[in-house]
Amino acid sequence: METRRLRFLVELARLGSMRAVADALHTTTSTVSQQIAVLAKETGVALIEPHGRLVRLTPAGRRLVEHATGILAAVETAQRDLAPGAEPSGTLRVAGFATAIRAHLLPIITQLATEHPRLHVLVREHEPAEALAQLSADEVDLALVYDYNLAPAEPDDSSPALPLWTETWSLGVPADHPAAQADTRTADTVPAAAARTVARFRSADWIGNSRNTADETVIRTLASMAGFTPRMTHRSDSLDLVEDMITAGLGVGLLPTARPTAPGVQLLPLIAPEVSMRVFAVARRGRSDWPPLAVVTGLLQRRVEQAV
């Protein structure tokens, strides 16, 4: 049952003649008659009957007009809600990794509660591959994901990625490890090349991510430049737990350079090549103008710009 045909019937009830409906909707009388006839066939009941030289609605026709009025109003409301520039409302489903959610998304949700109270954000914590799978299955509307310059994600034309921010990563090691102290005793002012830095830990156990392979790819890439194969022993997707493992002497692993470290953890810069995490907001193609999605991605961008 097309809304266009329902519009013809509603206008007929309001204006009283097919000629008036045709004039109001900028069409022909025969088109109005044909569309109402199709509507009657779809419903299986007569909707109009002769009334002198005109027509009038049957009881079934009047009843359908009551339904049609509500249906058309709901469609118009939906169009206003979905139109670019409309007041954001409804539910936005977001999947993302914990750091992005904690540092940037949660403060925005607090702001939205005041500025756009009709918009509700549903949050799910997932690593990039999991978040992108949910986006592909249309289980979420926005994915906050990351990759590394040394382990770039494969682009997906169906889901454009909006760059948000980039941050450097270093090698986290026990502060009392003999190889860590070598940096403090050197007279060089320029940090060692990344391959030379990781080579000092060729005999150490290495800590990777339990739910994302990108960290391990970066570690293996750097190790291959240094001529060894890292022993990937421990895995965790929690940076706090990675630090705890390092201080417990279980191994070494990658950590964000700007992250304040726990006592007992030392960060060794990785230079030439630098290790950079790139963070993106990813949505399905064609949905970027949807008001809830547009306002959240816009706030994310502004928050990141202000933090730089």
Coordinates of C-alpha atoms in Angstrom, one line a residue:
M1 CA 0.0 0.0 0.0
E2 CA 1.8 3.1 -1.2
T3 CA 1.7 6.3 0.8
R4 CA 1.1 8.2 -2.5
R5 CA -2.2 6.4 -3.0
L6 CA -3.2 7.0 0.6
R7 CA -2.6 10.7 0.0
F8 CA -5.0 10.7 -2.9
L9 CA -7.7 9.2 -0.7
V10 CA -7.1 11.5 2.2
E11 CA -7.3 14.5 -0.2
L12 CA -10.5 13.2 -1.8
A13 CA -12.1 13.0 1.7
R14 CA -10.9 16.6 2.4
L15 CA -11.7 18.2 -1.0
G16 CA -14.7 16.2 -2.1
S17 CA -13.9 15.8 -5.9
M18 CA -11.3 14.1 -8.0
R19 CA -10.8 17.3 -10.0
A20 CA -10.0 19.2 -6.8
V21 CA -7.5 16.5 -5.8
A22 CA -5.9 16.6 -9.2
D23 CA -5.4 20.3 -9.0
A24 CA -4.1 20.2 -5.4
L25 CA -1.6 17.4 -6.2
H26 CA -0.6 18.7 -9.6
T27 CA -1.8 15.7 -11.6
T28 CA -4.7 14.6 -13.7
T29 CA -8.2 13.4 -12.8
S30 CA -7.6 10.1 -14.5
T31 CA -4.4 9.5 -12.5
V32 CA -6.4 10.2 -9.2
S33 CA -9.1 7.8 -10.3
Q34 CA -6.6 5.1 -11.4
Q35 CA -4.6 5.3 -8.1
I36 CA -7.7 5.1 -5.9
A37 CA -8.9 2.1 -8.0
V38 CA -5.5 0.3 -7.4
L39 CA -5.8 1.1 -3.7
A40 CA -9.3 -0.5 -3.6
K41 CA -7.9 -3.6 -5.4
E42 CA -5.1 -3.8 -2.8
T43 CA -7.5 -3.6 0.2
G44 CA -10.2 -5.8 -1.4
V45 CA -13.0 -3.4 -0.6
A46 CA -14.8 -0.6 -2.4
L47 CA -13.5 2.8 -1.2
I48 CA -15.7 5.2 -3.2
E49 CA -19.2 5.1 -4.7
P50 CA -21.2 7.3 -7.2
H51 CA -22.9 10.3 -5.7
G52 CA -24.7 12.2 -8.4
R53 CA -22.1 13.5 -10.8
L54 CA -19.4 13.1 -8.1
V55 CA -18.2 10.3 -5.9
R56 CA -18.1 9.9 -2.1
L57 CA -16.3 7.6 0.3
T58 CA -17.8 4.3 1.4
P59 CA -17.8 3.5 5.1
A60 CA -14.7 1.4 4.4
G61 CA -13.1 4.3 2.6
R62 CA -13.8 6.6 5.5
R63 CA -12.2 4.1 7.9
L64 CA -9.2 3.8 5.7
V65 CA -8.8 7.6 5.7
E66 CA -8.6 7.5 9.5
H67 CA -5.7 5.0 9.2
A68 CA -4.1 6.8 6.3
T69 CA -4.1 10.1 8.2
G70 CA -2.0 8.5 11.0
I71 CA 0.3 6.7 8.6
L72 CA 1.0 9.8 6.5
A73 CA 1.7 11.8 9.7
A74 CA 4.1 9.2 10.9
V75 CA 5.9 9.2 7.6
E76 CA 6.2 13.0 7.7
T77 CA 7.6 12.8 11.2
A78 CA 10.1 10.1 10.2
Q79 CA 11.2 12.3 7.2
R80 CA 11.8 15.3 9.5
D81 CA 13.7 13.2 12.0
L82 CA 16.0 11.7 9.3
A83 CA 16.5 14.8 7.2
P84 CA 20.0 16.4 7.4
G85 CA 19.9 19.3 9.9
A86 CA 17.0 17.7 11.9
E87 CA 17.3 17.6 15.7
P88 CA 19.1 14.4 16.5
S89 CA 16.9 11.8 18.2
G90 CA 16.6 8.0 18.6
T91 CA 19.4 5.5 19.4
L92 CA 22.9 5.5 18.0
R93 CA 24.7 2.2 18.5
V94 CA 28.5 2.6 18.9
A95 CA 31.1 -0.2 19.1
G96 CA 34.7 0.8 19.9
F97 CA 37.9 0.0 21.8
A98 CA 38.1 0.9 25.5
T99 CA 40.5 3.8 25.3
A100 CA 38.5 5.7 22.8
I101 CA 35.2 5.1 24.7
R102 CA 36.7 6.1 28.0
A103 CA 38.7 9.1 26.9
H104 CA 36.4 10.6 24.2
L105 CA 33.0 9.0 23.8
L106 CA 31.8 9.0 27.4
P107 CA 32.4 12.7 27.9
I108 CA 30.5 13.4 24.7
I109 CA 27.6 11.2 26.0
T110 CA 27.4 13.4 29.1
Q111 CA 27.3 16.5 26.9
L112 CA 24.6 15.0 24.7
A113 CA 22.3 14.4 27.7
T114 CA 22.1 18.2 28.0
E115 CA 22.3 19.4 24.4
H116 CA 20.3 16.6 22.7
P117 CA 18.2 14.8 25.3
R118 CA 16.2 12.8 22.7
L119 CA 19.4 11.1 21.5
H120 CA 20.6 8.0 23.3
V121 CA 23.9 6.3 22.7
L122 CA 24.3 2.6 23.1
V123 CA 27.9 1.6 23.8
R124 CA 29.6 -1.7 23.2
E125 CA 33.3 -2.3 23.9
H126 CA 35.0 -4.2 21.1
E127 CA 38.4 -4.4 19.4
P128 CA 38.5 -3.2 15.8
A129 CA 37.8 -6.5 14.0
E130 CA 34.8 -7.2 16.2
A131 CA 33.5 -3.7 15.8
L132 CA 33.8 -3.7 12.1
A133 CA 32.0 -7.1 11.9
Q134 CA 29.1 -5.7 13.9
L135 CA 29.1 -2.6 11.6
S136 CA 29.0 -4.9 8.5
A137 CA 26.1 -6.9 10.0
D138 CA 24.3 -3.6 10.7
E139 CA 24.3 -4.3 14.5
V140 CA 25.9 -1.0 15.2
D141 CA 25.9 2.4 13.5
L142 CA 29.4 3.6 14.3
A143 CA 32.7 1.8 14.9
L144 CA 35.7 3.4 16.6
V145 CA 38.7 1.5 15.5
Y146 CA 42.4 1.7 15.1
D147 CA 45.4 0.4 13.2
Y148 CA 49.1 1.1 13.2
N149 CA 51.3 2.6 10.5
L150 CA 53.3 -0.7 10.6
A151 CA 50.1 -2.8 10.5
P152 CA 47.6 -0.8 8.3
A153 CA 44.0 -2.1 8.1
E154 CA 42.7 -3.0 4.6
P155 CA 40.4 -0.2 3.4
D156 CA 36.7 -1.1 2.8
D157 CA 34.8 1.0 0.3
S158 CA 31.5 0.1 1.8
S159 CA 32.5 1.7 5.1
P160 CA 34.5 5.0 4.8
A161 CA 36.9 5.7 7.6
L162 CA 37.1 9.2 9.1
P163 CA 40.5 9.9 10.7
L164 CA 40.2 11.1 14.3
W165 CA 43.7 11.2 15.9
T166 CA 47.2 9.6 15.8
E167 CA 49.4 8.8 18.8
T168 CA 52.9 7.4 19.1
W169 CA 53.6 4.2 20.9
S170 CA 56.8 3.1 22.8
L171 CA 58.2 0.0 24.1
G172 CA 57.2 -0.6 27.8
V173 CA 59.9 -2.5 29.8
P174 CA 60.6 -3.1 33.5
A175 CA 62.5 0.0 34.8
D176 CA 65.0 -2.2 36.5
H177 CA 65.7 -4.3 33.4
P178 CA 69.5 -4.1 32.5
A179 CA 68.6 -3.4 28.9
A180 CA 66.3 -0.5 29.9
Q181 CA 69.1 1.2 31.9
A182 CA 71.3 1.2 28.8
D183 CA 69.3 4.1 27.5
T184 CA 69.9 6.2 30.6
R185 CA 73.7 5.6 30.5
T186 CA 74.2 6.4 26.8
A187 CA 75.6 9.8 25.9
D188 CA 73.5 9.9 22.7
T189 CA 70.8 12.5 22.7
V190 CA 68.9 10.9 19.8
P191 CA 67.0 7.7 20.8
A192 CA 68.2 4.5 19.2
A193 CA 66.6 3.3 16.0
A194 CA 63.6 1.1 16.7
A195 CA 65.3 -2.1 15.5
R196 CA 68.2 -1.5 17.8
T197 CA 65.9 -0.8 20.7
V198 CA 63.9 -4.0 20.4
A199 CA 67.0 -6.0 19.7
R200 CA 68.1 -5.4 23.3
F201 CA 65.0 -7.5 24.3
R202 CA 65.4 -10.4 21.9
S203 CA 65.6 -12.9 24.9
A204 CA 62.6 -11.4 26.7
D205 CA 59.0 -12.6 26.6
W206 CA 56.7 -10.3 24.7
I207 CA 53.1 -9.3 25.5
G208 CA 50.6 -9.0 22.7
N209 CA 46.9 -8.1 22.5
S210 CA 44.5 -11.0 23.2
R211 CA 41.8 -9.7 20.8
N212 CA 43.7 -7.9 18.0
T213 CA 46.6 -9.1 15.9
A214 CA 47.8 -5.6 14.9
D215 CA 50.0 -5.2 18.0
E216 CA 51.7 -8.5 17.3
T217 CA 52.2 -7.6 13.7
V218 CA 54.0 -4.4 14.7
I219 CA 56.2 -6.3 17.2
R220 CA 57.1 -9.0 14.7
T221 CA 57.9 -6.3 12.0
L222 CA 60.3 -4.5 14.3
A223 CA 61.8 -7.8 15.5
S224 CA 62.4 -8.9 11.9
M225 CA 64.3 -5.7 11.2
A226 CA 66.4 -6.5 14.2
G227 CA 67.0 -10.1 13.0
F228 CA 65.1 -12.2 15.5
T229 CA 61.7 -13.8 16.1
P230 CA 59.9 -12.5 19.3
R231 CA 58.6 -15.0 21.8
M232 CA 54.9 -14.0 22.1
T233 CA 54.1 -15.4 25.5
H234 CA 51.4 -13.3 27.2
R235 CA 48.3 -11.5 25.8
S236 CA 46.0 -8.9 27.2
D237 CA 43.7 -6.3 25.7
S238 CA 43.9 -4.2 28.9
L239 CA 46.7 -1.6 29.0
D240 CA 46.6 -1.6 32.8
L241 CA 47.1 -5.4 32.8
V242 CA 50.0 -5.1 30.3
E243 CA 51.7 -2.7 32.7
D244 CA 51.1 -5.0 35.6
M245 CA 52.7 -7.9 33.6
I246 CA 55.7 -5.7 32.8
T247 CA 56.2 -4.7 36.5
A248 CA 55.8 -8.3 37.5
G249 CA 58.7 -9.1 35.1
L250 CA 56.6 -11.3 32.8
G251 CA 57.8 -9.5 29.6
V252 CA 57.8 -6.3 27.5
G253 CA 55.1 -4.8 25.2
L254 CA 53.9 -1.8 23.4
L255 CA 52.3 1.1 25.3
P256 CA 51.1 4.6 24.3
T257 CA 53.9 7.2 24.7
A258 CA 51.6 9.8 26.2
R259 CA 50.1 7.4 28.8
P260 CA 51.3 8.0 32.4
T261 CA 53.0 4.8 33.3
A262 CA 52.9 2.9 36.6
P263 CA 55.9 2.9 38.9
G264 CA 58.3 0.3 37.6
V265 CA 57.5 0.7 33.9
Q266 CA 59.9 2.6 31.6
L267 CA 59.0 3.6 28.1
L268 CA 61.7 3.4 25.4
P269 CA 61.0 5.5 22.3
L270 CA 60.7 3.7 19.0
I271 CA 62.3 5.9 16.3
A272 CA 63.0 5.1 12.7
P273 CA 60.5 3.8 12.1
E274 CA 58.2 5.4 14.6
V275 CA 55.2 3.4 15.7
S276 CA 51.9 5.3 15.4
M277 CA 48.4 4.2 16.2
R278 CA 45.8 5.8 13.9
V279 CA 42.2 6.0 15.2
F280 CA 39.2 6.2 12.9
A281 CA 35.4 6.6 13.1
V282 CA 33.8 4.2 10.6
A283 CA 30.2 4.2 9.4
R284 CA 28.4 2.5 6.5
R285 CA 28.5 4.5 3.2
G286 CA 25.5 6.8 2.7
R287 CA 24.7 7.2 6.4
S288 CA 27.0 10.1 7.4
D289 CA 24.2 12.7 7.1
W290 CA 21.9 10.9 9.6
P291 CA 21.6 13.5 12.3
P292 CA 22.5 11.3 15.3
L293 CA 25.6 10.0 13.5
A294 CA 26.6 13.4 12.2
V295 CA 26.4 15.1 15.6
V296 CA 28.4 12.4 17.4
T297 CA 31.2 12.2 14.8
G298 CA 31.3 16.0 14.7
L299 CA 31.7 16.2 18.5
L300 CA 34.4 13.6 18.4
Q301 CA 36.3 15.6 15.8
R302 CA 36.0 18.8 17.8
R303 CA 37.0 17.1 21.0
V304 CA 40.1 15.7 19.4
E305 CA 41.1 19.0 17.8
Q306 CA 40.8 20.8 21.2
A307 CA 43.0 18.2 22.8
V308 CA 45.8 18.7 20.3

